[in-house]
Amino acid sequence: MIVSSMRSMRNGKKQDLTPILFLVFVVCIIMLPRLVEAGAQSTTITILYNNVPGRTDCITDWGFACLVKGKEKTVLFDTGQNGSILLHNMKCMNVDPGSIDVIVLSHIHSDHAGGLAEFLKHRNNVVVYVPAFFPLHFKRAAKTEGATVEEVSNARQLCNDVSTTGEMGFGIREQALIVETSKGMAIITGCAHPGIVNIVKTAQEQHNDNVYMVIGGFHLSSMSSGEIEHIISRLRELGVRKVAPSHCTGAQALDLFRDTWGKNFIEGGVGAIIELPY
Ligand SMILES: [Zn+2]
Ligand SMILES: [Zn+2]
């Protein structure tokens, strides 16, 4: 069709371009969604600190920290307990501390908040979101290092597609991070002291969205297999599609989660890079 049209043009005949324009239109309609998807920035969760081993060039140590990259702001969630180890693992994962805009601390335990002071010596132009429950001396120390400290009580948005559940629980108050994706929420927990099922239910009530993945410490190491099975069935009822448990989840629970979720169990040891839908 195109060849004959060109031949006609060369022959100087009056040309009807409608078939060519129609062809171009059809190709655009087919290709446009693929081009939009390819252009969309992918979101990754990089596990920077974990007692669950992973990459051998990273240091394995008790605690949790991860990096959320690809949204409006780059977020460090928790800092592990030792800032030097955190910075070492960042270096081996090619994460520039200067690229971090926001730090969210899940709760006051040192295996999550202990690395902050050392990190702020290398990068202090950040906003640190802490549960309002945090002691005054901790908040003062972060401000003295030059960080902006924001106290969190209720659920709030931190930037496009990233929000906190707000403080949960009655003993140790804890916040979880919610990253919204095209396939539902990714919920990141520190130690899950308020209970992993409660955290997932709270996030669902706040966002009225599916749960694509739950990542982090689930705090099940002291539970019996029966109790863990019950929690697994509750999470299945809540529609959790994928899980990447680690840190304080416990070896027995990790095995049971792995058996239950199969290919939707994502390894979350230190150095893991978890890809999320855009
Ligand atoms: Zn804890
Ligand atoms: Zn912990």
Short mmCIF file of C-alpha atoms and ligand atoms in Angstrom, two decimals:
data_model
loop_
_atom_site.label_atom_id
_atom_site.label_comp_id
_atom_site.label_asym_id
_atom_site.label_seq_id
_atom_site.Cartn_x
_atom_site.Cartn_y
_atom_site.Cartn_z
CA MET A 1 0.00 0.00 0.00
CA ILE A 2 2.79 2.40 1.02
CA VAL A 3 4.93 1.43 -2.00
CA SER A 4 2.06 2.00 -4.40
CA SER A 5 1.28 5.34 -2.70
CA MET A 6 4.89 6.47 -3.12
CA ARG A 7 4.88 5.32 -6.72
CA SER A 8 1.72 7.33 -7.26
CA MET A 9 3.38 10.38 -5.69
CA ARG A 10 6.36 10.02 -8.01
CA ASN A 11 3.98 9.79 -10.94
CA GLY A 12 2.51 13.12 -9.83
CA LYS A 13 -0.97 11.71 -9.33
CA LYS A 14 -3.23 13.21 -6.73
CA GLN A 15 -2.63 11.11 -3.59
CA ASP A 16 -5.08 9.92 -0.93
CA LEU A 17 -3.02 9.78 2.30
CA THR A 18 -5.87 8.42 4.41
CA PRO A 19 -4.60 4.78 4.50
CA ILE A 20 -1.10 5.90 5.58
CA LEU A 21 -2.44 8.19 8.28
CA PHE A 22 -4.72 5.40 9.49
CA LEU A 23 -1.75 3.01 9.67
CA VAL A 24 0.31 5.55 11.70
CA PHE A 25 -2.66 6.07 14.02
CA VAL A 26 -3.04 2.30 14.67
CA VAL A 27 0.71 1.89 15.39
CA CYS A 28 0.60 4.81 17.88
CA ILE A 29 -2.40 3.32 19.70
CA ILE A 30 -0.61 -0.05 20.03
CA MET A 31 2.76 1.37 21.10
CA LEU A 32 1.70 4.23 23.40
CA PRO A 33 0.97 2.19 26.59
CA ARG A 34 4.31 0.35 26.18
CA LEU A 35 6.21 3.60 25.76
CA VAL A 36 4.51 5.11 28.83
CA GLU A 37 5.33 2.00 30.89
CA ALA A 38 8.96 1.95 29.70
CA GLY A 39 9.31 5.63 30.58
CA ALA A 40 7.84 5.21 34.06
CA GLN A 41 10.49 5.14 36.74
CA SER A 42 10.75 1.83 38.53
CA THR A 43 10.66 1.75 42.33
CA THR A 44 13.12 -0.37 44.27
CA ILE A 45 13.53 -1.34 47.90
CA THR A 46 17.19 -2.01 48.74
CA ILE A 47 17.81 -3.85 52.00
CA LEU A 48 20.78 -2.03 53.59
CA TYR A 49 20.86 -3.57 57.05
CA ASN A 50 19.73 -6.98 58.17
CA ASN A 51 20.67 -9.85 60.46
CA VAL A 52 19.31 -12.15 57.73
CA PRO A 53 22.32 -12.70 55.46
CA GLY A 54 22.30 -12.00 51.74
CA ARG A 55 25.14 -10.45 49.74
CA THR A 56 28.47 -11.55 51.12
CA ASP A 57 30.15 -8.17 50.46
CA CYS A 58 27.62 -6.50 52.79
CA ILE A 59 27.97 -6.77 56.58
CA THR A 60 25.26 -8.84 58.26
CA ASP A 61 24.29 -7.40 61.65
CA TRP A 62 21.26 -7.38 63.93
CA GLY A 63 18.82 -4.65 62.86
CA PHE A 64 16.97 -3.35 59.84
CA ALA A 65 17.24 -0.53 57.28
CA CYS A 66 16.12 -0.19 53.68
CA LEU A 67 16.10 2.42 50.93
CA VAL A 68 13.02 3.32 48.89
CA LYS A 69 14.10 4.76 45.54
CA GLY A 70 12.10 5.82 42.49
CA LYS A 71 9.34 7.93 44.04
CA GLU A 72 9.26 11.72 44.41
CA LYS A 73 11.69 11.48 47.35
CA THR A 74 14.39 8.95 48.22
CA VAL A 75 13.58 7.52 51.63
CA LEU A 76 15.79 5.70 54.14
CA PHE A 77 13.56 3.61 56.41
CA ASP A 78 15.37 2.83 59.68
CA THR A 79 19.14 2.93 60.13
CA GLY A 80 20.18 -0.36 61.80
CA GLN A 81 22.05 -0.10 65.08
CA ASN A 82 25.52 0.84 63.83
CA GLY A 83 25.98 3.81 61.50
CA SER A 84 29.39 2.61 60.28
CA ILE A 85 27.90 -0.69 59.13
CA LEU A 86 25.01 1.16 57.49
CA LEU A 87 27.44 3.40 55.58
CA HIS A 88 29.59 0.40 54.61
CA ASN A 89 26.56 -1.42 53.20
CA MET A 90 25.44 1.73 51.37
CA LYS A 91 28.84 1.93 49.73
CA CYS A 92 28.79 -1.68 48.63
CA MET A 93 25.26 -1.22 47.25
CA ASN A 94 26.27 2.00 45.42
CA VAL A 95 23.91 4.12 47.49
CA ASP A 96 25.09 7.72 47.90
CA PRO A 97 24.11 9.06 51.37
CA GLY A 98 23.74 12.48 49.65
CA SER A 99 20.86 11.11 47.57
CA ILE A 100 18.65 10.58 50.63
CA ASP A 101 15.95 13.22 51.21
CA VAL A 102 13.93 11.69 54.02
CA ILE A 103 14.57 9.31 56.92
CA VAL A 104 11.69 7.48 58.60
CA LEU A 105 12.42 5.74 61.90
CA SER A 106 9.94 3.00 62.73
CA HIS A 107 10.51 2.91 66.49
CA ILE A 108 12.99 3.80 69.19
CA HIS A 109 14.80 0.45 69.55
CA SER A 110 18.50 0.83 68.85
CA ASP A 111 18.56 -1.85 66.12
CA HIS A 112 16.42 0.57 64.03
CA ALA A 113 17.37 4.05 65.25
CA GLY A 114 20.94 3.53 66.52
CA GLY A 115 22.65 4.30 63.18
CA LEU A 116 21.09 7.76 62.77
CA ALA A 117 23.71 9.85 64.61
CA GLU A 118 26.62 8.51 62.53
CA PHE A 119 24.63 8.81 59.28
CA LEU A 120 23.80 12.49 59.99
CA LYS A 121 27.54 13.25 60.18
CA HIS A 122 27.68 12.35 56.46
CA ARG A 123 24.33 13.71 55.36
CA ASN A 124 22.32 16.09 57.56
CA ASN A 125 20.22 17.92 54.98
CA VAL A 126 17.32 15.54 55.57
CA VAL A 127 13.91 15.47 57.22
CA VAL A 128 13.70 12.76 59.91
CA TYR A 129 10.19 11.52 60.70
CA VAL A 130 10.00 9.94 64.15
CA PRO A 131 7.03 8.73 66.21
CA ALA A 132 6.05 11.57 68.57
CA PHE A 133 6.67 9.04 71.36
CA PHE A 134 10.44 9.34 70.82
CA PRO A 135 12.34 10.79 73.80
CA LEU A 136 13.22 14.47 73.73
CA HIS A 137 16.98 13.84 73.95
CA PHE A 138 16.89 11.78 70.73
CA LYS A 139 15.03 14.50 68.79
CA ARG A 140 17.33 17.21 70.18
CA ALA A 141 20.45 15.27 69.18
CA ALA A 142 19.18 14.87 65.58
CA LYS A 143 18.41 18.61 65.39
CA THR A 144 21.86 19.45 66.77
CA GLU A 145 23.38 17.44 63.91
CA GLY A 146 21.46 19.69 61.49
CA ALA A 147 18.49 17.49 60.56
CA THR A 148 14.88 18.68 60.48
CA VAL A 149 12.85 16.52 62.85
CA GLU A 150 9.15 15.92 62.25
CA GLU A 151 7.09 14.20 64.91
CA VAL A 152 4.48 11.76 63.64
CA SER A 153 1.28 10.96 65.50
CA ASN A 154 -1.31 10.33 62.81
CA ALA A 155 -1.16 8.89 59.32
CA ARG A 156 0.29 11.34 56.83
CA GLN A 157 1.67 11.57 53.34
CA LEU A 158 5.43 12.17 53.11
CA CYS A 159 5.53 12.74 49.33
CA ASN A 160 3.68 11.43 46.28
CA ASP A 161 2.95 7.70 46.74
CA VAL A 162 4.76 7.45 50.10
CA SER A 163 3.06 7.77 53.48
CA THR A 164 3.30 6.66 57.10
CA THR A 165 0.64 4.79 59.03
CA GLY A 166 1.29 7.09 61.99
CA GLU A 167 2.05 5.77 65.47
CA MET A 168 0.52 2.40 66.28
CA GLY A 169 0.56 0.21 69.38
CA PHE A 170 0.48 0.90 73.09
CA GLY A 171 3.87 -0.15 74.45
CA ILE A 172 6.58 0.65 71.96
CA ARG A 173 4.91 3.00 69.46
CA GLU A 174 5.81 2.19 65.89
CA GLN A 175 5.08 3.57 62.42
CA ALA A 176 5.17 1.63 59.16
CA LEU A 177 5.85 3.00 55.68
CA ILE A 178 3.41 2.63 52.79
CA VAL A 179 4.62 2.85 49.19
CA GLU A 180 1.82 2.93 46.66
CA THR A 181 2.30 1.08 43.37
CA SER A 182 0.13 0.38 40.32
CA LYS A 183 -0.65 -3.06 41.83
CA GLY A 184 -1.40 -1.97 45.39
CA MET A 185 0.52 -1.04 48.52
CA ALA A 186 3.97 -2.17 49.61
CA ILE A 187 4.00 -1.99 53.42
CA ILE A 188 7.42 -1.80 55.12
CA THR A 189 7.67 -2.67 58.80
CA GLY A 190 10.55 -2.28 61.25
CA CYS A 191 9.85 -4.77 64.06
CA ALA A 192 6.03 -4.92 63.81
CA HIS A 193 5.61 -4.57 67.59
CA PRO A 194 1.94 -3.50 67.14
CA GLY A 195 1.39 -6.86 65.34
CA ILE A 196 1.91 -7.55 61.65
CA VAL A 197 -1.81 -8.28 61.07
CA ASN A 198 -2.81 -5.01 62.80
CA ILE A 199 -0.33 -3.06 60.69
CA VAL A 200 -1.67 -4.51 57.41
CA LYS A 201 -5.29 -3.92 58.51
CA THR A 202 -4.49 -0.32 59.51
CA ALA A 203 -2.83 0.39 56.14
CA GLN A 204 -5.82 -1.10 54.30
CA GLU A 205 -8.29 1.00 56.29
CA GLN A 206 -6.26 4.16 55.65
CA HIS A 207 -5.81 3.64 51.91
CA ASN A 208 -8.63 1.30 50.88
CA ASP A 209 -6.17 -0.44 48.56
CA ASN A 210 -4.86 -3.96 47.88
CA VAL A 211 -1.71 -5.14 49.64
CA TYR A 212 0.88 -5.98 46.99
CA MET A 213 3.73 -6.80 49.36
CA VAL A 214 4.74 -6.70 53.03
CA ILE A 215 8.46 -6.21 53.70
CA GLY A 216 10.62 -6.13 56.86
CA GLY A 217 10.52 -7.50 60.41
CA PHE A 218 7.31 -9.37 61.35
CA HIS A 219 8.32 -10.11 64.98
CA LEU A 220 7.28 -13.77 65.16
CA SER A 221 10.43 -15.40 66.54
CA SER A 222 8.91 -16.22 69.94
CA MET A 223 5.68 -17.68 68.54
CA SER A 224 4.66 -21.32 68.19
CA SER A 225 4.07 -22.83 64.75
CA GLY A 226 0.31 -22.80 65.50
CA GLU A 227 0.37 -19.07 66.26
CA ILE A 228 2.43 -18.38 63.13
CA GLU A 229 0.00 -20.45 61.00
CA HIS A 230 -2.88 -18.37 62.37
CA ILE A 231 -1.11 -15.12 61.44
CA ILE A 232 -0.35 -16.49 57.97
CA SER A 233 -4.02 -17.33 57.41
CA ARG A 234 -5.06 -13.82 58.55
CA LEU A 235 -2.57 -12.24 56.12
CA ARG A 236 -3.90 -14.49 53.33
CA GLU A 237 -7.46 -13.38 54.18
CA LEU A 238 -6.30 -9.76 53.94
CA GLY A 239 -5.09 -10.50 50.40
CA VAL A 240 -1.33 -10.05 50.89
CA ARG A 241 0.09 -11.06 47.48
CA LYS A 242 3.82 -11.15 48.23
CA VAL A 243 5.96 -11.19 51.36
CA ALA A 244 9.60 -10.32 52.02
CA PRO A 245 9.99 -11.01 55.76
CA SER A 246 13.34 -10.79 57.53
CA HIS A 247 14.99 -9.30 60.64
CA CYS A 248 12.94 -10.35 63.74
CA THR A 249 10.59 -12.68 61.83
CA GLY A 250 12.41 -15.80 63.08
CA ALA A 251 13.70 -18.88 61.24
CA GLN A 252 10.60 -21.01 61.83
CA ALA A 253 8.25 -18.30 60.58
CA LEU A 254 10.48 -17.64 57.56
CA ASP A 255 10.18 -21.32 56.56
CA LEU A 256 6.39 -21.29 56.99
CA PHE A 257 6.02 -18.05 55.00
CA ARG A 258 8.29 -19.47 52.27
CA ASP A 259 6.17 -22.65 52.04
CA THR A 260 2.89 -20.70 51.96
CA TRP A 261 3.75 -17.95 49.48
CA GLY A 262 6.00 -20.05 47.20
CA LYS A 263 7.22 -17.94 44.28
CA ASN A 264 5.66 -14.89 45.94
CA PHE A 265 8.05 -15.21 48.87
CA ILE A 266 10.80 -12.66 48.18
CA GLU A 267 14.21 -13.07 49.83
CA GLY A 268 14.86 -9.95 51.92
CA GLY A 269 18.31 -10.45 53.45
CA VAL A 270 20.99 -7.75 53.46
CA GLY A 271 21.78 -6.52 49.93
CA ALA A 272 18.46 -7.67 48.42
CA ILE A 273 16.99 -5.36 45.77
CA ILE A 274 13.23 -5.73 45.58
CA GLU A 275 11.59 -4.34 42.44
CA LEU A 276 8.11 -2.90 42.81
CA PRO A 277 5.64 -2.20 40.00
CA TYR A 278 5.82 1.46 38.89
ZN ZN B 1 11.95 -3.37 68.22
ZN ZN B 2 14.14 -4.83 65.49
#
